[in-house]
Coordinates of C-alpha atoms in Angstrom, one line a residue:
Chain A
M1095 CA -2.1 19.2 18.0
R1096 CA -3.0 15.9 16.5
R1097 CA -6.7 15.1 16.7
S1098 CA -7.7 12.3 18.9
F1099 CA -10.1 10.9 16.2
S1100 CA -10.1 11.6 12.5
P1101 CA -12.5 10.1 9.9
L1102 CA -9.6 8.2 8.4
D1103 CA -9.4 6.3 11.7
L1104 CA -12.6 4.5 10.8
V1105 CA -10.8 3.1 7.7
V1106 CA -8.0 1.8 9.9
I1107 CA -10.5 0.2 12.3
G1108 CA -12.4 -1.4 9.3
L1109 CA -9.3 -2.7 7.7
A1110 CA -8.0 -4.2 11.0
L1111 CA -11.3 -5.9 11.7
A1112 CA -11.6 -7.3 8.1
A1113 CA -8.0 -8.6 8.3
F1114 CA -8.6 -10.5 11.5
V1115 CA -12.0 -11.9 10.3
F1116 CA -10.5 -13.2 7.1
L1117 CA -7.2 -14.5 8.6
P1118 CA -8.6 -17.9 9.5
S1119 CA -9.8 -18.6 5.9
F1120 CA -6.1 -18.4 4.7
F1121 CA -5.5 -21.6 6.7
R1122 CA -8.5 -23.6 5.4
G1123 CA -8.0 -26.5 3.0
E1124 CA -9.8 -28.1 0.1
G1125 CA -11.9 -31.3 -0.2
V1126 CA -14.5 -32.9 1.9
A1127 CA -13.6 -33.3 5.6
D1128 CA -13.3 -36.9 6.6
R1129 CA -11.0 -37.0 9.6
I1130 CA -10.2 -35.1 12.8
R1131 CA -6.6 -34.1 13.7
I1132 CA -6.4 -33.8 17.4
V1133 CA -3.4 -31.8 18.6
S1134 CA -2.8 -31.8 22.4
A1135 CA -0.1 -31.6 25.0
E1136 CA 0.1 -35.4 24.6
G1137 CA 0.9 -35.2 20.9
E1138 CA -1.1 -35.6 17.7
R1139 CA -3.6 -38.2 16.6
I1140 CA -6.0 -38.5 13.7
V1141 CA -9.5 -40.1 14.1
P1142 CA -12.2 -40.6 11.5
L1143 CA -15.0 -38.1 11.3
A1144 CA -17.5 -40.8 10.4
G1145 CA -19.6 -42.4 13.2
D1146 CA -21.6 -40.4 15.8
R1147 CA -19.9 -40.6 19.2
E1148 CA -18.3 -38.7 22.0
F1149 CA -14.7 -38.8 23.0
S1150 CA -12.5 -36.9 25.4
Q1151 CA -9.0 -35.5 25.2
K1152 CA -6.8 -35.0 28.2
G1153 CA -5.0 -31.7 28.7
P1154 CA -3.2 -29.9 31.5
L1155 CA -6.5 -28.7 33.0
G1156 CA -8.5 -31.9 32.6
E1157 CA -10.8 -33.6 30.1
T1158 CA -12.1 -31.8 27.0
V1159 CA -15.2 -33.7 25.8
V1160 CA -15.9 -33.6 22.0
E1161 CA -19.1 -34.7 20.3
V1162 CA -19.0 -36.1 16.7
R1163 CA -22.4 -36.1 15.0
G1164 CA -23.3 -36.2 11.3
G1165 CA -20.0 -35.0 10.1
Q1166 CA -19.8 -32.1 12.6
I1167 CA -17.9 -31.7 15.7
R1168 CA -18.2 -29.5 18.7
I1169 CA -16.9 -29.3 22.3
L1170 CA -19.4 -30.4 24.9
S1171 CA -17.5 -29.6 28.0
S1172 CA -14.1 -28.2 28.9
P1173 CA -12.2 -27.4 32.1
C1174 CA -11.0 -24.1 30.7
P1175 CA -12.1 -20.8 32.4
S1176 CA -13.5 -18.9 29.4
K1177 CA -15.4 -21.8 27.7
L1178 CA -14.7 -20.0 24.4
C1179 CA -14.1 -23.4 22.8
I1180 CA -17.7 -24.5 23.6
R1181 CA -19.0 -21.2 22.2
M1182 CA -17.1 -21.7 19.0
G1183 CA -19.9 -24.1 18.2
S1184 CA -20.0 -26.9 15.5
I1185 CA -17.6 -27.1 12.6
S1186 CA -17.9 -29.2 9.5
D1187 CA -15.6 -27.6 6.8
T1188 CA -12.1 -28.9 5.9
G1189 CA -9.5 -26.8 7.6
S1190 CA -11.8 -25.3 10.2
T1191 CA -10.7 -25.6 13.7
I1192 CA -11.9 -25.6 17.3
I1193 CA -9.2 -24.7 19.7
C1194 CA -9.0 -24.6 23.5
A1195 CA -5.7 -22.9 24.1
P1196 CA -5.9 -23.1 28.0
N1197 CA -6.2 -26.9 27.9
R1198 CA -3.9 -27.1 24.9
V1199 CA -6.4 -29.0 22.7
A1200 CA -6.9 -28.2 19.0
L1201 CA -9.3 -30.1 16.7
R1202 CA -8.9 -29.6 13.0
L1203 CA -11.0 -31.1 10.3
E1204 CA -9.0 -32.5 7.4
S1205 CA -9.5 -34.2 4.1
G1206 CA -7.7 -37.4 3.3
R1207 CA -7.5 -36.7 -0.4
T1208 CA -5.9 -33.2 -0.2
T1209 CA -3.3 -32.1 2.2
S1210 CA -3.4 -28.4 1.6
G1211 CA -3.3 -26.7 5.0
G1212 CA -2.4 -30.0 6.6
E1213 CA 1.2 -30.1 5.5
D1214 CA 2.3 -27.1 7.5
V1215 CA 0.9 -28.8 10.6
D1216 CA 3.3 -31.7 10.0
A1217 CA 6.2 -29.4 9.4
Y1218 CA 5.9 -27.9 12.8
S1219 CA 4.9 -30.9 14.9
R1220 CA 7.6 -33.3 13.7
Chain B
M1049 CA 14.0 24.4 38.8
P1050 CA 14.7 21.3 36.6
T1051 CA 16.1 21.9 33.2
P1052 CA 13.9 20.9 30.2
D1053 CA 16.2 17.9 29.7
E1054 CA 15.8 16.8 33.3
S1055 CA 12.0 17.1 33.3
R1056 CA 11.8 15.1 30.1
T1057 CA 13.9 12.4 31.6
A1058 CA 11.6 12.4 34.7
R1059 CA 8.5 12.2 32.5
V1060 CA 9.9 9.4 30.4
G1061 CA 10.6 7.5 33.6
L1062 CA 7.1 8.2 34.9
F1063 CA 5.7 6.9 31.6
M1064 CA 7.8 3.7 31.8
A1065 CA 6.5 3.1 35.3
L1066 CA 2.9 3.6 34.3
A1067 CA 3.3 1.4 31.3
A1068 CA 4.9 -1.3 33.4
F1069 CA 2.0 -1.0 35.9
L1070 CA -0.6 -1.5 33.1
Q1071 CA 1.4 -4.4 31.7
A1072 CA 1.4 -6.1 35.1
A1073 CA -2.2 -5.3 35.9
E1074 CA -3.3 -6.8 32.6
T1075 CA -2.1 -10.3 33.5
L1076 CA -5.2 -10.4 35.8
F1077 CA -7.5 -10.2 32.7
P1078 CA -8.6 -13.6 31.4
T1079 CA -7.9 -13.9 27.6
P1080 CA -8.7 -16.7 25.2
V1081 CA -5.0 -17.4 24.4
P1082 CA -2.8 -17.9 27.4
W1083 CA -0.2 -15.1 27.7
F1084 CA -2.1 -13.0 25.2
R1085 CA -2.2 -9.3 26.1
L1086 CA -4.5 -6.5 25.1
G1087 CA -1.6 -4.0 25.3
L1088 CA -3.2 -1.2 27.3
G1089 CA 0.4 0.1 28.1
N1090 CA 0.6 1.1 24.4
A1091 CA -1.2 4.3 25.4
L1092 CA 2.0 5.4 27.2
V1093 CA 4.2 4.3 24.3
L1094 CA 2.1 6.2 21.8
A1095 CA 2.0 9.4 24.0
A1096 CA 5.8 9.2 24.4
L1097 CA 6.2 8.8 20.6
Y1098 CA 4.0 11.8 20.1
L1099 CA 5.2 14.1 22.8
W1100 CA 8.9 13.4 22.2
D1101 CA 10.5 11.2 19.6
V1102 CA 11.1 7.6 18.6
R1103 CA 13.9 7.1 21.2
E1104 CA 11.6 8.0 24.1
G1105 CA 8.8 5.8 22.7
V1106 CA 11.2 2.8 22.5
W1107 CA 12.4 3.5 26.1
V1108 CA 8.8 3.4 27.4
A1109 CA 8.2 0.2 25.4
I1110 CA 11.3 -1.4 26.8
G1111 CA 10.3 -0.4 30.3
K1112 CA 6.8 -1.7 29.8
V1113 CA 7.9 -5.2 28.7
L1114 CA 11.0 -5.6 31.0
V1115 CA 9.7 -4.0 34.2
G1116 CA 6.2 -5.5 33.6
A1117 CA 7.8 -8.9 33.3
L1118 CA 10.0 -8.4 36.3
V1119 CA 7.3 -7.5 38.8
T1120 CA 5.0 -10.3 37.6
G1121 CA 7.9 -12.8 37.7
R1122 CA 7.5 -13.7 34.0
L1123 CA 10.8 -12.7 32.7
L1124 CA 12.0 -15.0 29.9
S1125 CA 8.7 -17.0 30.0
P1126 CA 6.8 -17.6 26.8
G1127 CA 4.5 -14.8 27.7
F1128 CA 7.5 -12.5 27.9
F1129 CA 8.5 -13.3 24.3
L1130 CA 5.0 -12.8 23.1
A1131 CA 4.8 -9.4 24.9
A1132 CA 8.3 -8.4 23.6
G1133 CA 7.5 -9.3 20.0
G1134 CA 4.0 -7.7 20.1
T1135 CA 5.3 -4.5 21.7
A1136 CA 8.2 -4.2 19.3
A1137 CA 5.8 -4.6 16.3
S1138 CA 3.3 -2.1 17.6
T1139 CA 5.9 0.4 18.6
A1140 CA 7.5 0.2 15.1
V1141 CA 4.1 0.6 13.4
M1142 CA 3.1 3.6 15.6
A1143 CA 6.5 5.2 15.2
L1144 CA 6.2 4.9 11.4
L1145 CA 2.7 6.3 11.3
L1146 CA 3.7 9.3 13.5
H1147 CA 7.3 10.1 12.3
H1148 CA 7.7 8.8 8.8
H1149 CA 7.7 11.6 6.2
L1150 CA 4.8 9.9 4.4
A1151 CA 2.8 9.9 7.6
G1152 CA 2.1 13.6 7.1
K1153 CA -0.1 12.7 4.1
L1154 CA -2.2 10.4 6.2
P1155 CA -4.1 12.6 8.7
L1156 CA -4.7 9.8 11.2
G1157 CA -5.9 10.7 14.7
F1158 CA -4.6 9.1 17.9
V1159 CA -7.2 6.4 17.6
G1160 CA -6.2 5.4 14.1
V1161 CA -2.5 5.2 15.0
S1162 CA -3.3 3.3 18.2
V1163 CA -5.6 0.8 16.4
A1164 CA -2.9 0.1 13.8
G1165 CA -0.5 -0.5 16.6
A1166 CA -2.9 -2.8 18.5
A1167 CA -3.5 -4.8 15.3
A1168 CA 0.2 -5.3 14.8
H1169 CA 0.5 -6.2 18.5
A1170 CA -2.2 -8.9 18.3
F1171 CA -1.0 -10.3 14.9
T1172 CA 2.6 -10.6 16.1
Q1173 CA 1.4 -12.3 19.3
L1174 CA -0.7 -14.9 17.4
L1175 CA 2.3 -15.5 15.0
L1176 CA 4.7 -16.0 17.9
A1177 CA 2.1 -18.2 19.7
Q1178 CA 1.9 -20.4 16.7
I1179 CA 5.6 -20.7 16.4
V1180 CA 6.6 -21.2 20.0
F1181 CA 3.5 -22.5 21.8
I1182 CA 0.5 -24.0 19.9
K1183 CA 2.6 -25.1 16.9
T1184 CA -0.4 -25.5 14.6
P1185 CA -2.1 -22.9 12.3
A1186 CA -5.2 -23.7 14.3
I1187 CA -4.4 -20.7 16.5
W1188 CA -5.6 -18.5 13.6
S1189 CA -9.2 -19.6 14.1
L1190 CA -9.1 -17.3 17.2
A1191 CA -8.1 -14.3 15.1
P1192 CA -11.6 -12.8 14.8
V1193 CA -12.0 -12.8 18.6
V1194 CA -8.5 -11.7 19.5
G1195 CA -8.6 -9.1 16.6
S1196 CA -11.8 -7.5 17.8
A1197 CA -10.5 -7.3 21.3
A1198 CA -7.4 -5.7 20.0
V1199 CA -9.3 -3.1 18.0
I1200 CA -11.5 -2.2 21.0
S1201 CA -8.5 -1.9 23.3
G1202 CA -6.7 0.1 20.5
I1203 CA -9.6 2.6 20.5
I1204 CA -9.4 2.9 24.3
T1205 CA -5.6 3.3 24.4
G1206 CA -5.8 5.9 21.5
L1207 CA -8.2 8.0 23.5
G1208 CA -6.1 7.6 26.6
A1209 CA -2.9 8.6 24.7
A1210 CA -4.7 11.7 23.2
Y1211 CA -5.8 12.8 26.7
L1212 CA -2.4 12.1 28.2
S1213 CA -0.6 14.0 25.5
K1214 CA -2.9 17.0 25.9
V1215 CA -2.4 17.1 29.7
V1216 CA 1.4 16.6 29.6
S1217 CA 2.0 19.1 26.7
S1218 CA 0.0 21.8 28.5
T1219 CA 1.8 21.3 31.8
S1220 CA 5.2 21.4 30.0
T1221 CA 4.4 24.8 28.5
N1222 CA 3.3 26.0 31.9
L1223 CA 6.5 24.7 33.4
S1224 CA 8.8 26.2 30.8
S1225 CA 7.1 29.6 31.0
E1226 CA 7.3 29.5 34.8
S1227 CA 11.0 28.6 34.8
N1228 CA 11.6 31.4 32.2
A1229 CA 9.8 33.8 34.4
R1230 CA 12.0 32.9 37.4
L1231 CA 15.2 33.1 35.4

């Protein structure tokens, strides 16, 4: 009879957790972030990261409100049920992303000088 | 008395029904990615793979995805393709870990096999979500959340599969000795 739990299982659990924690960093780019790529059900647009302000992005569920302050962005309010996007907090690094999948809004910080990580976005969204 | 073949068929059918039930019940859970599933039905797939063979495991997996989608009315929806891809990947990984000749050298418990399957399930769903639904690599920023949820559900389904396998294999031996006695 196979055991329900063997010590080797801890290795599997550790490897799986590590893989999922490090997955996002494979999709990060280089350079200083200076613009925000907004991907939504309406399409894609790019806005500058400079200038403190708030803006909203419409999605199937309603308005997702984004705050831009000091080179960081975060989601202030969202109509989605889990509010996971708000709990993702602020981001400031190139290639880092806040996503609200239920409202189909994704915010990705990009650098104008380097396109690494940005090109695959274009390939899919064209 | 049913022959051993008949009782196996009946049990595989029962496993398919239970897996489909879990698959359908899971749609009531809120998850961060629409259509993402934890894969609790994998417990039945794993138990079938362990108790019988790859063929029976694949049947339970097909029943889980197809019947689960039929009763929730999600057949051929994007969620159906995510579930089908994720289940195919996790079934393949668990079958390899249980039945490949190299697997004998890896003394994994039910929990280890199940967590590996759950990780494959989650990874494939994220990959398919990126290709068919979100269309940006941004989806991967959810990987830590989705992955931890998958690992926890993998541990639960592994323990469930271990318990189920123990119960079913002990009742089968009772059944066969009983039928032998009557013959």
